[in-house]
mmCIF file of C-alpha atoms and ligand atoms in Angstrom:
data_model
loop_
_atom_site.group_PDB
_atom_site.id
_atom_site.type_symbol
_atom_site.label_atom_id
_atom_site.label_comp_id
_atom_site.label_asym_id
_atom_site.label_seq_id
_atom_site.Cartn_x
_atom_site.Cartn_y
_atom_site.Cartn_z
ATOM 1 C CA UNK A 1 -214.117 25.480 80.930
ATOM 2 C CA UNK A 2 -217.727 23.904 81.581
ATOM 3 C CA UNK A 3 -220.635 25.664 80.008
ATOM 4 C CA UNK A 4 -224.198 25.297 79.073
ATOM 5 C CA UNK A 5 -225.397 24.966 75.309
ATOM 6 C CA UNK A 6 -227.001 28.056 75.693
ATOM 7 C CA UNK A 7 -224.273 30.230 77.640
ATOM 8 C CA UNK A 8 -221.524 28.834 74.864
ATOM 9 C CA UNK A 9 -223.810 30.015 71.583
ATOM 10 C CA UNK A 10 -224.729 33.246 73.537
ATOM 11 C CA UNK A 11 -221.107 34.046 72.296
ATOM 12 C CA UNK A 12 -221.353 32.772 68.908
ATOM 13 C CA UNK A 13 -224.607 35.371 68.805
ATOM 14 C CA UNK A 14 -222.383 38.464 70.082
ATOM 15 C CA UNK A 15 -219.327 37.636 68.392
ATOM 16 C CA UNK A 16 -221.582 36.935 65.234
ATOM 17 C CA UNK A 17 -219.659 33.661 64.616
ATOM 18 C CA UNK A 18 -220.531 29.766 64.952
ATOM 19 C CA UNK A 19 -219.008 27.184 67.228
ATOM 20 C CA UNK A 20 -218.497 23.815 65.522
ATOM 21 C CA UNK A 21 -220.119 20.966 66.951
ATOM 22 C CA UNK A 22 -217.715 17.640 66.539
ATOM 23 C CA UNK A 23 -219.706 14.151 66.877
ATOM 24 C CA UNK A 24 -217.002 11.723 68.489
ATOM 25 C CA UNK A 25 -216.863 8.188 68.382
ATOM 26 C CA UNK A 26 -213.583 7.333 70.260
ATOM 27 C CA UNK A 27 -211.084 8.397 72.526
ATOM 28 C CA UNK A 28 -209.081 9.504 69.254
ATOM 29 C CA UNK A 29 -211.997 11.246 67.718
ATOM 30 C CA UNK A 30 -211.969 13.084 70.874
ATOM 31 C CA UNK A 31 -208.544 13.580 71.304
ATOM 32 C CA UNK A 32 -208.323 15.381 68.035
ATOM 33 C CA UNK A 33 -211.290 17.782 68.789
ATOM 34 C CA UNK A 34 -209.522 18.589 72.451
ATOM 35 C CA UNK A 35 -206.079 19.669 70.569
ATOM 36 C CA UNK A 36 -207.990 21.529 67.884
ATOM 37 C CA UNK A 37 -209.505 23.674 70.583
ATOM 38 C CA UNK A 38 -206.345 23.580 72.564
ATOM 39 C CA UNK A 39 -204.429 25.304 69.736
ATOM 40 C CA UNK A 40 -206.427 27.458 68.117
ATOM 41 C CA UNK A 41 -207.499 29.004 71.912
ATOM 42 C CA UNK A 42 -211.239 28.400 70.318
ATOM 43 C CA UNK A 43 -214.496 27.060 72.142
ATOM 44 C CA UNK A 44 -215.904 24.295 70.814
ATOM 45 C CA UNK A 45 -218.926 21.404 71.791
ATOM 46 C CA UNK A 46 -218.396 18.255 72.121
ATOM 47 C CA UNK A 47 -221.169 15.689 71.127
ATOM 48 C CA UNK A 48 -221.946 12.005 70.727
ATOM 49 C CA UNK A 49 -224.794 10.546 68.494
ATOM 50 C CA UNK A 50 -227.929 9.081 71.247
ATOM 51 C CA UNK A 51 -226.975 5.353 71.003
ATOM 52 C CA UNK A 52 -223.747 6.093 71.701
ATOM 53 C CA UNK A 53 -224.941 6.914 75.491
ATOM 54 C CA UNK A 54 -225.991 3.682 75.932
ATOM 55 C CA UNK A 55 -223.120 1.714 75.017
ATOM 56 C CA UNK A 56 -220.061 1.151 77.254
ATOM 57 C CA UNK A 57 -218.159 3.225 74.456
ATOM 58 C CA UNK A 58 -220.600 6.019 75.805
ATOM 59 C CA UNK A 59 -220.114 5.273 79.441
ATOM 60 C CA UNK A 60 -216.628 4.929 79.690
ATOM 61 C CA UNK A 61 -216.154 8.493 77.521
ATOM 62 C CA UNK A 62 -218.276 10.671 79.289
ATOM 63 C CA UNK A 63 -215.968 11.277 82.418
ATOM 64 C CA UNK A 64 -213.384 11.033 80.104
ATOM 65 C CA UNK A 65 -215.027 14.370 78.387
ATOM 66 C CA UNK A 66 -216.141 16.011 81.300
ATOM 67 C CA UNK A 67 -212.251 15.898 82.947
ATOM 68 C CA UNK A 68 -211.320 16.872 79.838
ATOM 69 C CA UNK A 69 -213.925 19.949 79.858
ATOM 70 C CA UNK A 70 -212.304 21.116 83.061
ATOM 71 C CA UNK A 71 -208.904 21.090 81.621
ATOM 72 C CA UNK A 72 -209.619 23.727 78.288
ATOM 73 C CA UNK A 73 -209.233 27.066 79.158
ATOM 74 C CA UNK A 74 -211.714 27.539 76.364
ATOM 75 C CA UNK A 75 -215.731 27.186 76.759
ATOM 76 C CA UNK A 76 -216.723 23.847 76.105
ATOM 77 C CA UNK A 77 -220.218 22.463 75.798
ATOM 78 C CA UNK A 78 -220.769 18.560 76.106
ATOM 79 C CA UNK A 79 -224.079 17.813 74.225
ATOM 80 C CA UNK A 80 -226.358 15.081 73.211
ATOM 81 C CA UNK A 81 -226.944 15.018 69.446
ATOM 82 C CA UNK A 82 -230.111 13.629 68.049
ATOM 83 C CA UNK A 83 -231.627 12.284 71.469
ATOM 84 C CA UNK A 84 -234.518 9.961 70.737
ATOM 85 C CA UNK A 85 -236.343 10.227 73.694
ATOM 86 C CA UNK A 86 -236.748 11.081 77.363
ATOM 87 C CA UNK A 87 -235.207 8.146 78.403
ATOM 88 C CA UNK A 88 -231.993 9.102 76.332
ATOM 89 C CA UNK A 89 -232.324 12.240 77.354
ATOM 90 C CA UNK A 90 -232.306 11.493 80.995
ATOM 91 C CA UNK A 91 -229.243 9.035 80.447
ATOM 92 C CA UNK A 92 -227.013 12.037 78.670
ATOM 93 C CA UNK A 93 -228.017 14.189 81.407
ATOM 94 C CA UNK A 94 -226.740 11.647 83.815
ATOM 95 C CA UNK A 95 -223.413 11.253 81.990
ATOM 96 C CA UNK A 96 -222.945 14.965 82.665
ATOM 97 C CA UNK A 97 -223.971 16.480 78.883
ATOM 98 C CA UNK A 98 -223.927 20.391 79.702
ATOM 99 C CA UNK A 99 -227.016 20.063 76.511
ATOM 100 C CA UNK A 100 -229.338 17.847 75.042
ATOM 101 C CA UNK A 101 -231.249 17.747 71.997
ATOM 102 C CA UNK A 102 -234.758 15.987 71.273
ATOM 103 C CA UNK A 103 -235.076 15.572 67.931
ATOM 104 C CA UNK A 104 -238.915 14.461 67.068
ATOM 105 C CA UNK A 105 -239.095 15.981 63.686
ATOM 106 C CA UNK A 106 -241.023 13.680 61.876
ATOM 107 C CA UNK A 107 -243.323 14.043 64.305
ATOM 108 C CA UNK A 108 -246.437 16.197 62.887
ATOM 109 C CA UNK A 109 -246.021 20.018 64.104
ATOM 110 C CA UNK A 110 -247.991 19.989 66.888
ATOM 111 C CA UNK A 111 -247.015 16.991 68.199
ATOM 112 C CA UNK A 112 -243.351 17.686 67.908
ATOM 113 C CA UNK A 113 -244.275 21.022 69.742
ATOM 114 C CA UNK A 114 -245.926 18.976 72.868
ATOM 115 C CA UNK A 115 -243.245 16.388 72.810
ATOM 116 C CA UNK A 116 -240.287 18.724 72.698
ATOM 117 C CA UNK A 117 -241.786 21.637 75.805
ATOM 118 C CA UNK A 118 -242.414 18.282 77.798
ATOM 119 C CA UNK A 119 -238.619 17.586 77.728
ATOM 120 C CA UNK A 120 -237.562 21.201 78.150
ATOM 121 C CA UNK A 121 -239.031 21.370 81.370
ATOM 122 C CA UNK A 122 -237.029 18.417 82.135
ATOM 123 C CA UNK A 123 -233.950 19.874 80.757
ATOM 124 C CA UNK A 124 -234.274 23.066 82.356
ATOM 125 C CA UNK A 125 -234.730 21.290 86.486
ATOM 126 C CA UNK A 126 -231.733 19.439 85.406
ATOM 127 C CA UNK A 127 -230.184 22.845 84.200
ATOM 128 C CA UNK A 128 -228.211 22.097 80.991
ATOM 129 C CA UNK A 129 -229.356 23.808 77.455
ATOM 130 C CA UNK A 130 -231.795 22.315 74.800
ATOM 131 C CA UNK A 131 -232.002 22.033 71.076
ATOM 132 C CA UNK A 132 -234.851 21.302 69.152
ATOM 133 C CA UNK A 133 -235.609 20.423 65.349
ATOM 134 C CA UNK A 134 -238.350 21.608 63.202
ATOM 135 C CA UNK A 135 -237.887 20.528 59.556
ATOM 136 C CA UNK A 136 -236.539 17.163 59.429
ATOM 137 C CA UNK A 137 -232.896 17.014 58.254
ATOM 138 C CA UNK A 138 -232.263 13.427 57.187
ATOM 139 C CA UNK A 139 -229.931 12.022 54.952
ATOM 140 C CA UNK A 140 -227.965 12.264 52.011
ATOM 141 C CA UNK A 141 -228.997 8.666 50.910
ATOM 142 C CA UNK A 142 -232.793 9.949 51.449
ATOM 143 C CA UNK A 143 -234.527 9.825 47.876
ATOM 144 C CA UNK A 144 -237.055 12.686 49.216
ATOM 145 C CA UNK A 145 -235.875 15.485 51.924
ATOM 146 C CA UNK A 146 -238.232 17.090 53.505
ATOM 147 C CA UNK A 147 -239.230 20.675 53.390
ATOM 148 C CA UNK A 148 -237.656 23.375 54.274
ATOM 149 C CA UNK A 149 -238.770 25.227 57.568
ATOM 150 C CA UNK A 150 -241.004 27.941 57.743
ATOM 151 C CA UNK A 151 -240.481 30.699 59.246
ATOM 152 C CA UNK A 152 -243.422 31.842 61.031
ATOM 153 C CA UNK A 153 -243.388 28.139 62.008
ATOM 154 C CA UNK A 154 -239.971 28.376 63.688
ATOM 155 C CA UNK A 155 -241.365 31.681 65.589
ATOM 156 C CA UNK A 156 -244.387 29.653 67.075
ATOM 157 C CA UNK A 157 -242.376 26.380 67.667
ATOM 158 C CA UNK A 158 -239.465 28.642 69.978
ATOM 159 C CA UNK A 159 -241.954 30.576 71.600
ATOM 160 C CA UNK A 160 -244.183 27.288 72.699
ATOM 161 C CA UNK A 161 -241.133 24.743 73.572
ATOM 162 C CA UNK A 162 -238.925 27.046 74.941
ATOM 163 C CA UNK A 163 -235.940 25.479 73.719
ATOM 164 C CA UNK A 164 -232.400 27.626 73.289
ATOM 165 C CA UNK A 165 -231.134 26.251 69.994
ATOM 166 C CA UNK A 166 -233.172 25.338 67.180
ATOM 167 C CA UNK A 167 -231.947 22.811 63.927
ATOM 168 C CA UNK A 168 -233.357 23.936 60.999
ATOM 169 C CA UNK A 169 -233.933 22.252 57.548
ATOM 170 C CA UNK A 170 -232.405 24.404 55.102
ATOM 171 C CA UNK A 171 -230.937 22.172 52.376
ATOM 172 C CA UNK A 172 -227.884 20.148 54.198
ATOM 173 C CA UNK A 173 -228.501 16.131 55.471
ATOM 174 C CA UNK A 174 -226.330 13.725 57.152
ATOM 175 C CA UNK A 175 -224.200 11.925 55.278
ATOM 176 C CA UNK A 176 -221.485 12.134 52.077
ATOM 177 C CA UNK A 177 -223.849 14.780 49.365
ATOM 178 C CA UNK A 178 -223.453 13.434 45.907
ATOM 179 C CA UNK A 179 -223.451 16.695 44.495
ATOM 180 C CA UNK A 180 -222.946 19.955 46.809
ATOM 181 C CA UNK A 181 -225.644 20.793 48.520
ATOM 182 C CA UNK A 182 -227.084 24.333 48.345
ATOM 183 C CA UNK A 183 -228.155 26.202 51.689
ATOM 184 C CA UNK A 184 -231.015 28.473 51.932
ATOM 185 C CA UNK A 185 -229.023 31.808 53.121
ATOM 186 C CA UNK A 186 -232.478 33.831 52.841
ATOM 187 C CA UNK A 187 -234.451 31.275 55.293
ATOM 188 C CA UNK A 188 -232.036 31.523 57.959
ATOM 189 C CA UNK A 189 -232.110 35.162 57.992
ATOM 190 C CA UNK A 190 -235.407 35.381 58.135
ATOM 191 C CA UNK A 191 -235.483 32.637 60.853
ATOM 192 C CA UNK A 192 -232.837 34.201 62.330
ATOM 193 C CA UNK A 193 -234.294 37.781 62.185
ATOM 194 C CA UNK A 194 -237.735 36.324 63.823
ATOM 195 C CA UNK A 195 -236.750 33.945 66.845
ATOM 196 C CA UNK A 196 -234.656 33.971 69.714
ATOM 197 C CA UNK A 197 -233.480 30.688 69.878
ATOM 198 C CA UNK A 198 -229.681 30.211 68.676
ATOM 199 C CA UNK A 199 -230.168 28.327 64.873
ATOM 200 C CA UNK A 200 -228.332 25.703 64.291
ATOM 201 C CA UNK A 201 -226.758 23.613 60.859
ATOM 202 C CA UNK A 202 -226.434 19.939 60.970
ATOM 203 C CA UNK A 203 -224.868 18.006 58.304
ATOM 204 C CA UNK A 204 -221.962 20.353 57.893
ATOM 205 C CA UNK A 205 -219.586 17.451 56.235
ATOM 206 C CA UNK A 206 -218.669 18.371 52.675
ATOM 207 C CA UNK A 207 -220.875 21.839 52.923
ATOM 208 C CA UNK A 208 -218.715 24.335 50.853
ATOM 209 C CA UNK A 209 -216.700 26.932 52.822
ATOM 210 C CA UNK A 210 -218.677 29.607 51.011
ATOM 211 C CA UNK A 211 -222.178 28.376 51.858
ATOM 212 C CA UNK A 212 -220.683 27.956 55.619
ATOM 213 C CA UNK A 213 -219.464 31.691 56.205
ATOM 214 C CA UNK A 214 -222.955 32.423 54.354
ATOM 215 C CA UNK A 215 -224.772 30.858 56.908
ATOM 216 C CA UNK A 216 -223.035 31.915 59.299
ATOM 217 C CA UNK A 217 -223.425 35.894 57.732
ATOM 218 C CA UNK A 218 -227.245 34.740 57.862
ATOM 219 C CA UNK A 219 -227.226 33.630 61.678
ATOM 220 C CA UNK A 220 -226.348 30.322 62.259
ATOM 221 C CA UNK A 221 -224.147 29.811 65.554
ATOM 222 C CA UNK A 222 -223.709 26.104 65.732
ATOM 223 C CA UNK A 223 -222.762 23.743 63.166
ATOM 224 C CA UNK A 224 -222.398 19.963 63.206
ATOM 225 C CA UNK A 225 -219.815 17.950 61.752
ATOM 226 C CA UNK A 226 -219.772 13.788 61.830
ATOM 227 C CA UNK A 227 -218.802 11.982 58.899
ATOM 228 C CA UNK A 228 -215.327 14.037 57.702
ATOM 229 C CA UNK A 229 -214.971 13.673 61.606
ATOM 230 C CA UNK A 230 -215.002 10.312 60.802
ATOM 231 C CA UNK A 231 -213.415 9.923 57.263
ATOM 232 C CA UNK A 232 -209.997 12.529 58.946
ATOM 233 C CA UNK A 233 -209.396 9.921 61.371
ATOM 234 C CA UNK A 234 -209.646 6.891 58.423
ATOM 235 C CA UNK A 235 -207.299 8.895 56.293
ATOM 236 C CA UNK A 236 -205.061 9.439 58.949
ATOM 237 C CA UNK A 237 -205.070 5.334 60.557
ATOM 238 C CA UNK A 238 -204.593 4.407 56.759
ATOM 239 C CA UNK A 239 -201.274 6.559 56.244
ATOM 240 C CA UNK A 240 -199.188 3.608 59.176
ATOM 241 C CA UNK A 241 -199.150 0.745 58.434
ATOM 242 C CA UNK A 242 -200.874 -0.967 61.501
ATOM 243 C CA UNK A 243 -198.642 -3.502 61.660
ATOM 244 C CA UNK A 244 -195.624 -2.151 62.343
ATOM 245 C CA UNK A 245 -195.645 0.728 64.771
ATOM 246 C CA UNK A 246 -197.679 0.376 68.576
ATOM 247 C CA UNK A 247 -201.142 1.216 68.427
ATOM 248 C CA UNK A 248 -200.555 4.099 70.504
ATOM 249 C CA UNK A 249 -198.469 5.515 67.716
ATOM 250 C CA UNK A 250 -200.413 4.309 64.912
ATOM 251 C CA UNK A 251 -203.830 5.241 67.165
ATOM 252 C CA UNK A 252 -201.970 9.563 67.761
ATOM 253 C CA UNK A 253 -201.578 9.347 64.044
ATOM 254 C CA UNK A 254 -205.078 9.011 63.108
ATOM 255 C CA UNK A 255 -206.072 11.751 66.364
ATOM 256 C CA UNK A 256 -203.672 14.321 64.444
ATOM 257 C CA UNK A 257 -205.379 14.017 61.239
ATOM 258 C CA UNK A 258 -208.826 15.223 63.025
ATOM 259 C CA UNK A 259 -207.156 17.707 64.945
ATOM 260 C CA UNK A 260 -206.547 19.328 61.598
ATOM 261 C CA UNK A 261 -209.759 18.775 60.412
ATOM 262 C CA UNK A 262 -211.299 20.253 63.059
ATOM 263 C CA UNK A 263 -208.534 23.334 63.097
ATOM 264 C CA UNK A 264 -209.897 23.710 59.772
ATOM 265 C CA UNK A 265 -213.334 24.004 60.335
ATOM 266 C CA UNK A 266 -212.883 25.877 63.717
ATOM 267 C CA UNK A 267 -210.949 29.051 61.852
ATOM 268 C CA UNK A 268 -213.340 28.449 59.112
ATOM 269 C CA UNK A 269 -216.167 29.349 61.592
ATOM 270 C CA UNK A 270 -214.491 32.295 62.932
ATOM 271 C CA UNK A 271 -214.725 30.219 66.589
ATOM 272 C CA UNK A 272 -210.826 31.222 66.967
ATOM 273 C CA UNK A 273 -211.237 34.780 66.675
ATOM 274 C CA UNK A 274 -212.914 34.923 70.279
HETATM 275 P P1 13P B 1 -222.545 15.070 59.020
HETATM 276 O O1 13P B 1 -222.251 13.684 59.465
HETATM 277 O O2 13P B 1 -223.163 15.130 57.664
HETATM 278 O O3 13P B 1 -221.399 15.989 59.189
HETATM 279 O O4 13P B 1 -223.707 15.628 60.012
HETATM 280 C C1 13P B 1 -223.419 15.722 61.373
HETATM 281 C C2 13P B 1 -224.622 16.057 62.166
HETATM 282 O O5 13P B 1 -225.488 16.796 61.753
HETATM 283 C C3 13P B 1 -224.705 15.490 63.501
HETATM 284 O O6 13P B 1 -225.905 15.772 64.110
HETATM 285 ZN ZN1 ZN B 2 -227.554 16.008 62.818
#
């Protein structure tokens, strides 16, 4: 089933649970993500990375996704991740992304607060869900991360953009951590206790299941997961050798070793229990 980024967290928020986010990258990435949901009778959103969008990867997925969306008897959410821009945003909307995110974070405060209400009124004619980020959340190669969010911050920043989900720096980054990272559980309940807007984790690769359901405990309904989306389907393409099955087969191979990941990760989020 089609929904909105907002309408799909909404029940994250009442069930007090989180819906994981997968980034794809291929039609096996995807496939994986589709037969984890499938399975495990869970909703789940479906994203791809901005530059993705504008490559014929992008292009030729996107129906793909969206006939795909139609099939689940499950709420899924087709989402932008990391948009860079209007244009981008535009583009995603286009390609028929139920959500899009802006993410201008290392744009000073204010500025990130005119940018980001600009393309929420954009988002909101078009009707699909936004997400915004306040506290930049880079990556795990970074030598300096940036501060965590405020929360009186967050309050003003939801209240003046308007947006429905809000990404919050709170200790994770994109990327392999050399050392586990560790989440600030009391800053996303007070975030969580002060704004309306659904909070949201990114960089959930390689986040320790206990600092997830934490999180999660704490009020964060959507969390994103890229690289072990990425590093499943490696494992999985390594264990044939490619040489002497048909791609097809060796290709399903590497889609079932995501669709346990993300089986993993979706009961690990309570997202099955719905
Ligand atoms: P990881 O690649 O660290 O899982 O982060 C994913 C993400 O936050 C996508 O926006
Ligand atoms: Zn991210």
């Amino acid at each position: 089933m089609r929904y909105g980024l907002k309408e799909i967290l909404d029940i994250a928020e009442k069930g007090n649970f989180a819906i994981p986010a997968f980034n794809v990258y291929n039609l096996e990435t995807l496939m994986g993500v589709v037969n984890a949901a499938k399975k495990t009778n869970a909703p789940i959103i479906i994203q791809m990375y901005s530059r993705l969008f504008d490559t014929d990867t992008g292009r030729f997925m996107a129906p793909v996704i969206k006939e795909m969306m139609n099939n689940l008897k499950t709420p899924v959410a087709f989402h932008l991740d990391h948009g860079v821009g209007v244009e981008e945003i535009m583009r995603a909307i286009r390609l028929g992304t139920t959500g899009v995110m802006l993410d201008v974070s290392t744009l000073p405060f204010e500025k990130n607060i005119k940018a980001t209400k600009d393309a929420v009124l954009l988002a909101k004619e078009a009707g699909v869900g936004f997400e915004g980020e306040l506290g930049h959340i880079g990556s795990t190669k970074d030598e300096k991360w940036a501060d965590y969010t405020e929360a009186v911050d967050a309050v003003k920043y939801v209240n003046e953009t308007g947006i429905d989900a809000l990404a919050i720096m709170v200790g994770t980054a994109h990327g392999k951590y050399a050392k586990a990272p560790e989440l600030a559980i009391g800053r996303i309940k007070e975030i969580h206790n002060n704004t309306k807007a659904h909070l949201v984790l990114h960089g959930g690769s390689g986040v320790p299941d206990n600092q997830i359901k934490a999180a999660i405990d704490a009020g964060i309904r959507k969390i994103n997961f890229g690289t072990d989306v990425c590093c499943s389907f490696i494992e999985g393409y390594k264990k044939l050798d490619p040489y002497s099955a048909p791609l097809d087969v060796v290709m399903s191979k590497a889609a079932e070793y995501v669709e346990n990941f993300a089986t993993e990760k979706i009961q690990l989020l309570g997202a099955d229990k719905i």
